[in-house]
Amino acid sequence: MSRGPSVAIVGATGAVGEEMRKVLEQRNFPVGSLRLLASSKSVGKVLEFRGEKFKVEELKPERLKGVEIILSSPGASVSKVYVPEAIKLGCVIVDNTSAFRMEPDVPLVVPEVNPHAIKRHKGVIANPNCSTIQMVVALKPLHDAAKIKRIVVSTYQAVSGTGMKAIIELREQTRALMNGEKYPAKVYPHQIAFNVLPQIDVFLENAYTKEEMKMVNETKKIMEDDSIKVSATTVRVPVYRGHSESVNVEFTSEMTPDHARKLLAKAPGVKVVDDPAKSQYPLAINCDGLDDTFVGRIRKDDTVPYGLNMWIVSDNLRKGAALNAVQIAEHLIR
Ligand code: NAP
Ligand code: 3JN
């Protein structure tokens, strides 16, 4: 191990936890020591990091003594319980769950948008929902130039957003149906193979889903602007990796497609892929394993004075989860 902070990954066996190890390796994060923690089910599993083998341990507060940075994705109910104990032990937690995102004294951070919020932390920094992250990375440079009034977003979210079980369900269900066999839905309320589901997470009293309201509330908090109106429809599609979003934005002053392309071309973490004549636009299959948020199909919305439509795609497990968390950890050690 190199010189650097002691790190623990909580939820290490999951889709996000697995990506955390990859991102730490690929970015040469200076890991001084590493612990991999998950549920009791995974005790004894062996996972590799930089060519070394590590045994997965059950998450127990005493195992976090001496850990400086925790990259956390064990689900919100688990985080709610263990994070306060880890803070008492002096750990700083970058938590990928929704457990603390909307707490007023917890920074909710996308490093390209509001890195300054990190220094306000009192032990926990929240990583936003994946669909929110990629949207704000693309919209912040435009908001700074022409203040956004309203956003209408529809998402096309990959099954990896639901974790390992959903990745297996799409694969096995597709295989079964192609062979004329049945494969009942277990993870989702309906068949996901060859289908599109207009429901992500549970429905709330206002008839929106929890995922939709995360996009509404988290966007305002990260952009530090409660005046932005957001209307979201979140949809699951039979794609393994990469969330796509159709985004309609209304500005308070002029924002032409050309100006937006110029601003986005120099924005951190953004790549413009926008050549309709050559059918060039962002595709989920092309962003697998990449760090950037890709923006294309940028065009004027003539139905309002200052409007644009665009298509935003990013790898939900990287910028939407592990990469964003590791970038926050990089800020912490800086
Ligand atoms: P996953 O593939 O189902 O993995 C869940 C992980 O949490 C596994 O490592 C699991 O360990 C661990 N875990 C479950 N119960 C635990 C417990 N009682 N104590 C310790 N660890 C426990 O799910 P995922 O996609 O990695 O997502 C995990 C969480 O990250 C989500 O619930 C969400 O809060 C957050 N998140 C996900 C995304 C995304 O795009 N996937 C984006 C943002 C945030 P075992 O293998 O031992 O069960
Ligand atoms: O479904 C997706 O594409 C993203 C899912 C994220 C998710 C899944 C289960 C629980 C979250 C999240 O990050 O908001 C949570 C949660 O922590 O509430």
CSV table of C-alpha atoms and ligand atoms in Angstrom, one decimal:
chain,number,residue,atom,x,y,z
A,1,MET,CA,0.0,0.0,0.0
A,2,SER,CA,1.1,3.5,-0.7
A,3,ARG,CA,1.3,6.3,1.9
A,4,GLY,CA,-2.2,7.7,2.3
A,5,PRO,CA,-5.3,7.5,4.4
A,6,SER,CA,-6.8,4.3,5.7
A,7,VAL,CA,-9.8,3.6,3.6
A,8,ALA,CA,-12.8,1.3,4.0
A,9,ILE,CA,-15.4,0.4,1.4
A,10,VAL,CA,-18.7,-0.4,3.0
A,11,GLY,CA,-21.0,-2.3,0.6
A,12,ALA,CA,-17.8,-3.6,-1.1
A,13,THR,CA,-19.5,-6.6,-2.8
A,14,GLY,CA,-22.2,-4.5,-4.5
A,15,ALA,CA,-22.3,-2.9,-8.0
A,16,VAL,CA,-21.2,0.5,-6.6
A,17,GLY,CA,-18.6,-1.0,-4.2
A,18,GLU,CA,-17.0,-3.0,-7.0
A,19,GLU,CA,-16.7,0.1,-9.1
A,20,MET,CA,-15.2,2.0,-6.1
A,21,ARG,CA,-12.3,-0.4,-6.1
A,22,LYS,CA,-11.8,0.0,-9.8
A,23,VAL,CA,-11.9,3.8,-9.6
A,24,LEU,CA,-9.5,4.0,-6.6
A,25,GLU,CA,-7.0,1.8,-8.6
A,26,GLN,CA,-7.5,3.7,-11.9
A,27,ARG,CA,-7.1,7.2,-10.3
A,28,ASN,CA,-4.1,6.0,-8.2
A,29,PHE,CA,-5.8,7.2,-5.0
A,30,PRO,CA,-3.2,7.0,-2.3
A,31,VAL,CA,-4.8,4.2,-0.2
A,32,GLY,CA,-2.7,3.7,3.0
A,33,SER,CA,-4.7,0.6,4.1
A,34,LEU,CA,-8.0,-0.9,2.9
A,35,ARG,CA,-10.9,-2.7,4.6
A,36,LEU,CA,-13.7,-4.2,2.6
A,37,LEU,CA,-17.0,-4.5,4.5
A,38,ALA,CA,-20.4,-5.9,3.6
A,39,SER,CA,-23.2,-7.9,5.2
A,40,SER,CA,-22.7,-11.2,7.1
A,41,LYS,CA,-23.6,-13.0,3.8
A,42,SER,CA,-20.3,-12.0,2.2
A,43,VAL,CA,-17.9,-12.8,5.1
A,44,GLY,CA,-14.9,-14.7,3.7
A,45,LYS,CA,-15.3,-13.6,0.1
A,46,VAL,CA,-12.0,-12.6,-1.3
A,47,LEU,CA,-11.7,-9.5,-3.5
A,48,GLU,CA,-8.6,-8.0,-5.2
A,49,PHE,CA,-7.2,-4.5,-5.0
A,50,ARG,CA,-4.0,-3.6,-6.8
A,51,GLY,CA,-3.1,-7.2,-7.2
A,52,GLU,CA,-3.5,-7.9,-3.4
A,53,LYS,CA,-6.2,-10.1,-2.0
A,54,PHE,CA,-8.6,-8.8,0.7
A,55,LYS,CA,-11.1,-10.8,2.8
A,56,VAL,CA,-14.5,-9.2,3.1
A,57,GLU,CA,-15.6,-8.6,6.7
A,58,GLU,CA,-19.0,-8.0,8.2
A,59,LEU,CA,-19.8,-4.4,8.9
A,60,LYS,CA,-19.3,-3.8,12.6
A,61,PRO,CA,-18.5,-0.4,14.1
A,62,GLU,CA,-15.4,-1.7,15.9
A,63,ARG,CA,-13.9,-2.6,12.5
A,64,LEU,CA,-14.0,1.1,11.6
A,65,LYS,CA,-11.6,2.1,14.3
A,66,GLY,CA,-8.6,3.9,12.8
A,67,VAL,CA,-10.3,4.2,9.4
A,68,GLU,CA,-10.0,7.8,8.0
A,69,ILE,CA,-12.2,7.7,4.9
A,70,ILE,CA,-15.2,5.5,4.3
A,71,LEU,CA,-16.7,5.1,0.8
A,72,SER,CA,-20.1,3.9,1.6
A,73,SER,CA,-22.9,2.2,-0.4
A,74,PRO,CA,-24.7,-0.4,1.8
A,75,GLY,CA,-28.3,1.0,1.3
A,76,ALA,CA,-29.9,3.9,3.1
A,77,SER,CA,-31.3,1.9,6.1
A,78,VAL,CA,-27.8,0.5,6.9
A,79,SER,CA,-26.1,3.9,6.5
A,80,LYS,CA,-28.7,5.5,8.8
A,81,VAL,CA,-27.5,3.2,11.6
A,82,TYR,CA,-23.8,2.8,11.1
A,83,VAL,CA,-22.8,6.3,9.9
A,84,PRO,CA,-23.4,8.1,13.2
A,85,GLU,CA,-21.3,5.5,15.0
A,86,ALA,CA,-18.5,5.8,12.4
A,87,ILE,CA,-18.5,9.6,12.9
A,88,LYS,CA,-18.0,9.1,16.6
A,89,LEU,CA,-15.0,7.0,15.8
A,90,GLY,CA,-13.5,9.9,13.8
A,91,CYS,CA,-14.2,8.5,10.3
A,92,VAL,CA,-15.2,10.8,7.4
A,93,ILE,CA,-17.9,9.1,5.4
A,94,VAL,CA,-18.7,9.7,1.7
A,95,ASP,CA,-22.1,8.1,1.6
A,96,ASN,CA,-23.8,7.1,-1.6
A,97,THR,CA,-27.2,6.5,-0.1
A,98,SER,CA,-30.1,8.9,0.3
A,99,ALA,CA,-29.9,8.6,4.1
A,100,PHE,CA,-28.5,12.0,4.8
A,101,ARG,CA,-28.7,13.8,1.4
A,102,MET,CA,-31.4,16.3,2.4
A,103,GLU,CA,-30.2,17.0,6.0
A,104,PRO,CA,-29.5,20.7,6.1
A,105,ASP,CA,-26.0,20.3,7.7
A,106,VAL,CA,-24.8,17.6,5.4
A,107,PRO,CA,-23.1,18.7,2.2
A,108,LEU,CA,-24.5,17.1,-1.0
A,109,VAL,CA,-21.7,17.3,-3.4
A,110,VAL,CA,-20.9,17.1,-7.1
A,111,PRO,CA,-17.3,18.3,-7.3
A,112,GLU,CA,-17.7,20.0,-10.7
A,113,VAL,CA,-20.7,22.0,-9.3
A,114,ASN,CA,-20.3,22.8,-5.5
A,115,PRO,CA,-16.9,21.6,-4.3
A,116,HIS,CA,-16.9,24.4,-1.7
A,117,ALA,CA,-19.6,22.7,0.2
A,118,ILE,CA,-17.2,19.9,1.2
A,119,LYS,CA,-15.5,21.9,3.9
A,120,ARG,CA,-18.8,22.4,5.8
A,121,HIS,CA,-18.9,18.7,6.6
A,122,LYS,CA,-19.4,17.3,10.1
A,123,GLY,CA,-18.2,13.8,9.3
A,124,VAL,CA,-20.5,12.8,6.5
A,125,ILE,CA,-20.7,14.1,2.9
A,126,ALA,CA,-23.5,12.8,0.8
A,127,ASN,CA,-23.2,11.6,-2.8
A,128,PRO,CA,-26.3,12.5,-4.8
A,129,ASN,CA,-28.5,10.2,-6.8
A,130,CYS,CA,-27.0,9.1,-10.1
A,131,SER,CA,-29.7,10.7,-12.3
A,132,THR,CA,-29.3,14.0,-10.5
A,133,ILE,CA,-25.5,14.0,-10.7
A,134,GLN,CA,-25.2,13.8,-14.5
A,135,MET,CA,-27.9,16.3,-15.0
A,136,VAL,CA,-26.3,19.0,-12.8
A,137,VAL,CA,-22.9,18.4,-14.2
A,138,ALA,CA,-24.3,19.4,-17.6
A,139,LEU,CA,-26.6,22.1,-16.5
A,140,LYS,CA,-24.5,24.1,-14.0
A,141,PRO,CA,-22.4,25.8,-16.7
A,142,LEU,CA,-25.6,26.9,-18.5
A,143,HIS,CA,-27.2,28.0,-15.3
A,144,ASP,CA,-24.2,30.2,-14.5
A,145,ALA,CA,-24.6,31.9,-17.9
A,146,ALA,CA,-28.4,32.3,-18.2
A,147,LYS,CA,-30.0,31.2,-14.9
A,148,ILE,CA,-32.3,28.3,-15.3
A,149,LYS,CA,-36.0,28.8,-14.5
A,150,ARG,CA,-37.4,25.3,-15.1
A,151,ILE,CA,-36.3,21.8,-16.0
A,152,VAL,CA,-38.4,19.0,-17.4
A,153,VAL,CA,-36.5,15.7,-17.4
A,154,SER,CA,-37.4,12.2,-18.5
A,155,THR,CA,-34.8,9.5,-17.7
A,156,TYR,CA,-34.0,6.2,-19.3
A,157,GLN,CA,-32.2,4.4,-16.5
A,158,ALA,CA,-30.0,1.3,-16.7
A,159,VAL,CA,-30.7,-1.8,-14.5
A,160,SER,CA,-27.3,-1.5,-12.8
A,161,GLY,CA,-28.8,1.4,-10.9
A,162,THR,CA,-30.8,-1.2,-8.9
A,163,GLY,CA,-27.6,-3.2,-8.1
A,164,MET,CA,-26.3,-6.7,-8.8
A,165,LYS,CA,-29.6,-8.6,-8.6
A,166,ALA,CA,-31.2,-6.5,-11.3
A,167,ILE,CA,-28.2,-7.0,-13.6
A,168,ILE,CA,-28.7,-10.7,-13.3
A,169,GLU,CA,-32.4,-10.4,-13.7
A,170,LEU,CA,-32.1,-8.6,-17.1
A,171,ARG,CA,-29.6,-11.2,-18.3
A,172,GLU,CA,-31.4,-14.3,-17.2
A,173,GLN,CA,-34.9,-13.0,-18.2
A,174,THR,CA,-33.6,-12.1,-21.7
A,175,ARG,CA,-32.0,-15.5,-22.1
A,176,ALA,CA,-35.1,-17.3,-20.8
A,177,LEU,CA,-37.5,-15.4,-23.1
A,178,MET,CA,-35.3,-15.9,-26.1
A,179,ASN,CA,-35.5,-19.6,-25.4
A,180,GLY,CA,-39.3,-19.5,-25.1
A,181,GLU,CA,-39.1,-20.0,-21.3
A,182,LYS,CA,-40.7,-18.0,-18.5
A,183,TYR,CA,-38.8,-15.9,-16.0
A,184,PRO,CA,-41.0,-14.2,-13.5
A,185,ALA,CA,-40.1,-10.6,-12.4
A,186,LYS,CA,-38.4,-10.6,-9.0
A,187,VAL,CA,-36.5,-7.4,-8.6
A,188,TYR,CA,-39.0,-5.1,-10.6
A,189,PRO,CA,-42.8,-5.1,-10.5
A,190,HIS,CA,-42.9,-6.2,-14.1
A,191,GLN,CA,-40.8,-7.9,-16.8
A,192,ILE,CA,-37.8,-5.7,-17.6
A,193,ALA,CA,-36.5,-7.6,-20.7
A,194,PHE,CA,-37.9,-6.1,-23.9
A,195,ASN,CA,-39.9,-3.6,-21.8
A,196,VAL,CA,-39.9,0.0,-20.4
A,197,LEU,CA,-41.1,0.6,-16.8
A,198,PRO,CA,-42.3,4.1,-15.9
A,199,GLN,CA,-41.5,3.5,-12.2
A,200,ILE,CA,-38.3,3.7,-10.3
A,201,ASP,CA,-38.5,3.2,-6.5
A,202,VAL,CA,-41.9,3.5,-4.7
A,203,PHE,CA,-44.7,5.9,-5.4
A,204,LEU,CA,-45.3,8.8,-3.0
A,205,GLU,CA,-48.5,10.5,-2.0
A,206,ASN,CA,-48.1,13.2,-4.7
A,207,ALA,CA,-48.1,10.4,-7.4
A,208,TYR,CA,-44.4,10.9,-8.2
A,209,THR,CA,-41.9,8.2,-7.4
A,210,LYS,CA,-39.2,8.6,-4.8
A,211,GLU,CA,-36.5,8.7,-7.6
A,212,GLU,CA,-38.4,11.6,-9.3
A,213,MET,CA,-38.6,13.6,-6.1
A,214,LYS,CA,-34.8,13.0,-5.4
A,215,MET,CA,-34.1,14.7,-8.8
A,216,VAL,CA,-36.4,17.6,-7.8
A,217,ASN,CA,-35.0,18.2,-4.3
A,218,GLU,CA,-31.3,17.3,-4.8
A,219,THR,CA,-31.0,19.5,-7.9
A,220,LYS,CA,-32.0,22.6,-5.9
A,221,LYS,CA,-29.7,21.7,-3.0
A,222,ILE,CA,-26.6,21.1,-5.2
A,223,MET,CA,-27.2,24.1,-7.5
A,224,GLU,CA,-27.9,26.1,-4.3
A,225,ASP,CA,-31.0,27.6,-5.9
A,226,ASP,CA,-34.4,26.8,-4.6
A,227,SER,CA,-36.1,28.9,-7.4
A,228,ILE,CA,-35.3,26.3,-10.1
A,229,LYS,CA,-38.5,24.3,-10.9
A,230,VAL,CA,-37.9,20.7,-11.7
A,231,SER,CA,-40.4,18.2,-13.1
A,232,ALA,CA,-39.1,14.6,-13.5
A,233,THR,CA,-40.3,11.3,-14.9
A,234,THR,CA,-38.0,8.4,-14.2
A,235,VAL,CA,-38.1,5.3,-16.3
A,236,ARG,CA,-36.2,2.0,-16.2
A,237,VAL,CA,-35.1,0.5,-19.6
A,238,PRO,CA,-33.4,-2.8,-20.4
A,239,VAL,CA,-29.9,-1.4,-20.6
A,240,TYR,CA,-27.1,-2.7,-18.4
A,241,ARG,CA,-25.1,0.4,-17.9
A,242,GLY,CA,-25.5,4.2,-18.6
A,243,HIS,CA,-28.4,6.4,-17.7
A,244,SER,CA,-29.8,8.6,-20.5
A,245,GLU,CA,-31.9,11.7,-20.0
A,246,SER,CA,-34.1,13.9,-22.2
A,247,VAL,CA,-33.9,17.3,-20.7
A,248,ASN,CA,-35.9,20.4,-21.5
A,249,VAL,CA,-34.6,23.6,-19.9
A,250,GLU,CA,-36.1,27.1,-19.8
A,251,PHE,CA,-33.7,29.9,-19.1
A,252,THR,CA,-34.3,33.5,-17.8
A,253,SER,CA,-32.3,35.0,-20.7
A,254,GLU,CA,-31.0,34.0,-24.1
A,255,MET,CA,-29.1,30.7,-24.4
A,256,THR,CA,-28.6,29.6,-28.0
A,257,PRO,CA,-27.6,26.0,-28.9
A,258,ASP,CA,-24.2,27.3,-30.2
A,259,HIS,CA,-23.5,29.2,-27.0
A,260,ALA,CA,-24.6,26.1,-24.9
A,261,ARG,CA,-22.2,23.9,-27.0
A,262,LYS,CA,-19.3,26.3,-26.4
A,263,LEU,CA,-19.9,26.5,-22.7
A,264,LEU,CA,-20.3,22.7,-22.4
A,265,ALA,CA,-17.2,22.1,-24.5
A,266,LYS,CA,-15.1,23.8,-21.8
A,267,ALA,CA,-17.0,22.5,-18.8
A,268,PRO,CA,-15.3,20.1,-16.4
A,269,GLY,CA,-16.4,16.5,-16.7
A,270,VAL,CA,-18.5,17.2,-19.9
A,271,LYS,CA,-18.1,16.1,-23.5
A,272,VAL,CA,-20.3,17.4,-26.3
A,273,VAL,CA,-21.2,14.7,-28.9
A,274,ASP,CA,-23.6,16.6,-31.2
A,275,ASP,CA,-23.4,16.0,-35.0
A,276,PRO,CA,-26.9,15.1,-36.1
A,277,ALA,CA,-25.9,15.0,-39.8
A,278,LYS,CA,-23.6,12.0,-38.9
A,279,SER,CA,-26.1,10.6,-36.4
A,280,GLN,CA,-23.6,11.4,-33.6
A,281,TYR,CA,-25.1,11.8,-30.2
A,282,PRO,CA,-24.4,10.3,-26.7
A,283,LEU,CA,-25.2,6.6,-26.4
A,284,ALA,CA,-25.3,4.5,-23.2
A,285,ILE,CA,-23.3,1.7,-24.8
A,286,ASN,CA,-20.5,4.2,-25.6
A,287,CYS,CA,-20.2,5.6,-22.1
A,288,ASP,CA,-19.7,2.3,-20.3
A,289,GLY,CA,-16.6,2.7,-18.1
A,290,LEU,CA,-16.0,6.3,-19.0
A,291,ASP,CA,-15.9,9.3,-16.5
A,292,ASP,CA,-17.5,12.1,-18.5
A,293,THR,CA,-21.1,13.2,-18.9
A,294,PHE,CA,-22.0,13.3,-22.6
A,295,VAL,CA,-24.3,15.9,-24.0
A,296,GLY,CA,-25.9,16.1,-27.5
A,297,ARG,CA,-29.1,16.7,-29.5
A,298,ILE,CA,-28.8,20.3,-28.3
A,299,ARG,CA,-31.6,22.3,-30.0
A,300,LYS,CA,-33.8,25.3,-29.4
A,301,ASP,CA,-37.2,24.8,-27.8
A,302,ASP,CA,-39.3,27.4,-29.7
A,303,THR,CA,-42.3,27.0,-27.4
A,304,VAL,CA,-40.8,29.3,-24.7
A,305,PRO,CA,-38.8,32.5,-25.0
A,306,TYR,CA,-35.5,31.0,-23.9
A,307,GLY,CA,-35.5,27.2,-24.1
A,308,LEU,CA,-33.3,24.3,-25.0
A,309,ASN,CA,-33.7,20.5,-25.4
A,310,MET,CA,-30.8,18.2,-24.9
A,311,TRP,CA,-29.8,14.5,-24.4
A,312,ILE,CA,-27.5,13.7,-21.4
A,313,VAL,CA,-25.8,10.3,-20.9
A,314,SER,CA,-23.4,9.1,-18.3
A,315,ASP,CA,-22.2,5.8,-16.7
A,316,ASN,CA,-24.4,5.6,-13.6
A,317,LEU,CA,-21.9,3.5,-11.7
A,318,ARG,CA,-19.0,5.8,-12.4
A,319,LYS,CA,-20.0,9.5,-12.3
A,320,GLY,CA,-23.4,8.5,-10.9
A,321,ALA,CA,-21.8,6.8,-7.9
A,322,ALA,CA,-18.2,5.6,-7.4
A,323,LEU,CA,-16.3,8.2,-9.4
A,324,ASN,CA,-18.2,11.1,-7.8
A,325,ALA,CA,-17.5,9.6,-4.3
A,326,VAL,CA,-13.8,9.1,-5.0
A,327,GLN,CA,-13.5,12.7,-6.4
A,328,ILE,CA,-15.0,13.9,-3.1
A,329,ALA,CA,-12.4,11.8,-1.2
A,330,GLU,CA,-9.7,13.4,-3.4
A,331,HIS,CA,-10.9,16.8,-2.3
A,332,LEU,CA,-10.8,15.7,1.3
A,333,ILE,CA,-7.2,14.5,1.2
A,334,ARG,CA,-6.1,17.7,-0.7
B,1,NAP,P1,-26.0,-3.9,-4.5
B,1,NAP,O1,-25.3,-4.4,-5.7
B,1,NAP,O2,-27.3,-4.6,-4.1
B,1,NAP,O3,-25.0,-4.0,-3.3
B,1,NAP,C1,-25.4,-3.7,-2.0
B,1,NAP,C2,-24.2,-3.7,-1.1
B,1,NAP,O4,-24.6,-3.4,0.3
B,1,NAP,C3,-23.6,-5.1,-1.0
B,1,NAP,O5,-22.2,-5.0,-0.8
B,1,NAP,C4,-24.2,-5.7,0.3
B,1,NAP,O6,-23.4,-6.7,0.9
B,1,NAP,C5,-24.2,-4.4,1.1
B,1,NAP,N1,-25.0,-4.6,2.3
B,1,NAP,C6,-26.3,-4.9,2.3
B,1,NAP,N2,-26.8,-5.0,3.6
B,1,NAP,C7,-25.8,-4.7,4.4
B,1,NAP,C8,-25.6,-4.6,5.8
B,1,NAP,N3,-26.6,-4.9,6.6
B,1,NAP,N4,-24.3,-4.3,6.3
B,1,NAP,C9,-23.3,-4.1,5.4
B,1,NAP,N5,-23.4,-4.1,4.1
B,1,NAP,C10,-24.6,-4.4,3.6
B,1,NAP,O7,-26.4,-2.4,-4.6
B,1,NAP,P2,-25.6,-1.2,-5.2
B,1,NAP,O8,-26.0,-0.9,-6.6
B,1,NAP,O9,-24.1,-1.4,-5.0
B,1,NAP,O10,-26.1,0.1,-4.4
B,1,NAP,C11,-26.0,0.1,-3.0
B,1,NAP,C12,-26.6,1.4,-2.5
B,1,NAP,O11,-25.8,2.5,-3.1
B,1,NAP,C13,-28.0,1.6,-2.9
B,1,NAP,O12,-28.9,1.1,-2.0
B,1,NAP,C14,-28.1,3.1,-2.9
B,1,NAP,O13,-28.4,3.6,-1.6
B,1,NAP,C15,-26.7,3.6,-3.3
B,1,NAP,N6,-26.6,4.0,-4.7
B,1,NAP,C16,-26.6,3.3,-5.8
B,1,NAP,C17,-26.4,3.8,-7.1
B,1,NAP,C18,-26.3,3.0,-8.4
B,1,NAP,O14,-26.4,3.6,-9.4
B,1,NAP,N7,-26.2,1.7,-8.3
B,1,NAP,C19,-26.2,5.1,-7.2
B,1,NAP,C20,-26.2,5.9,-6.1
B,1,NAP,C21,-26.3,5.3,-4.9
B,1,NAP,P3,-23.8,-8.3,0.6
B,1,NAP,O15,-23.3,-8.5,-0.8
B,1,NAP,O16,-23.0,-8.9,1.7
B,1,NAP,O17,-25.3,-8.4,0.7
B,2,3JN,O1,-32.3,3.2,-9.8
B,2,3JN,C1,-31.3,3.9,-10.1
B,2,3JN,O2,-31.0,4.0,-11.3
B,2,3JN,C2,-30.6,4.6,-9.0
B,2,3JN,C3,-30.9,4.1,-7.7
B,2,3JN,C4,-30.4,4.5,-6.6
B,2,3JN,C5,-30.8,4.0,-5.3
B,2,3JN,C6,-31.3,2.7,-5.2
B,2,3JN,C7,-31.7,2.3,-4.0
B,2,3JN,C8,-31.7,3.1,-2.9
B,2,3JN,C9,-30.8,4.9,-4.2
B,2,3JN,C10,-30.2,6.2,-4.3
B,2,3JN,O3,-29.0,6.4,-4.6
B,2,3JN,O4,-31.0,7.2,-4.2
B,2,3JN,C11,-31.2,4.4,-3.0
B,2,3JN,C12,-31.2,5.2,-1.8
B,2,3JN,O5,-30.1,5.4,-1.2
B,2,3JN,O6,-32.3,5.6,-1.3
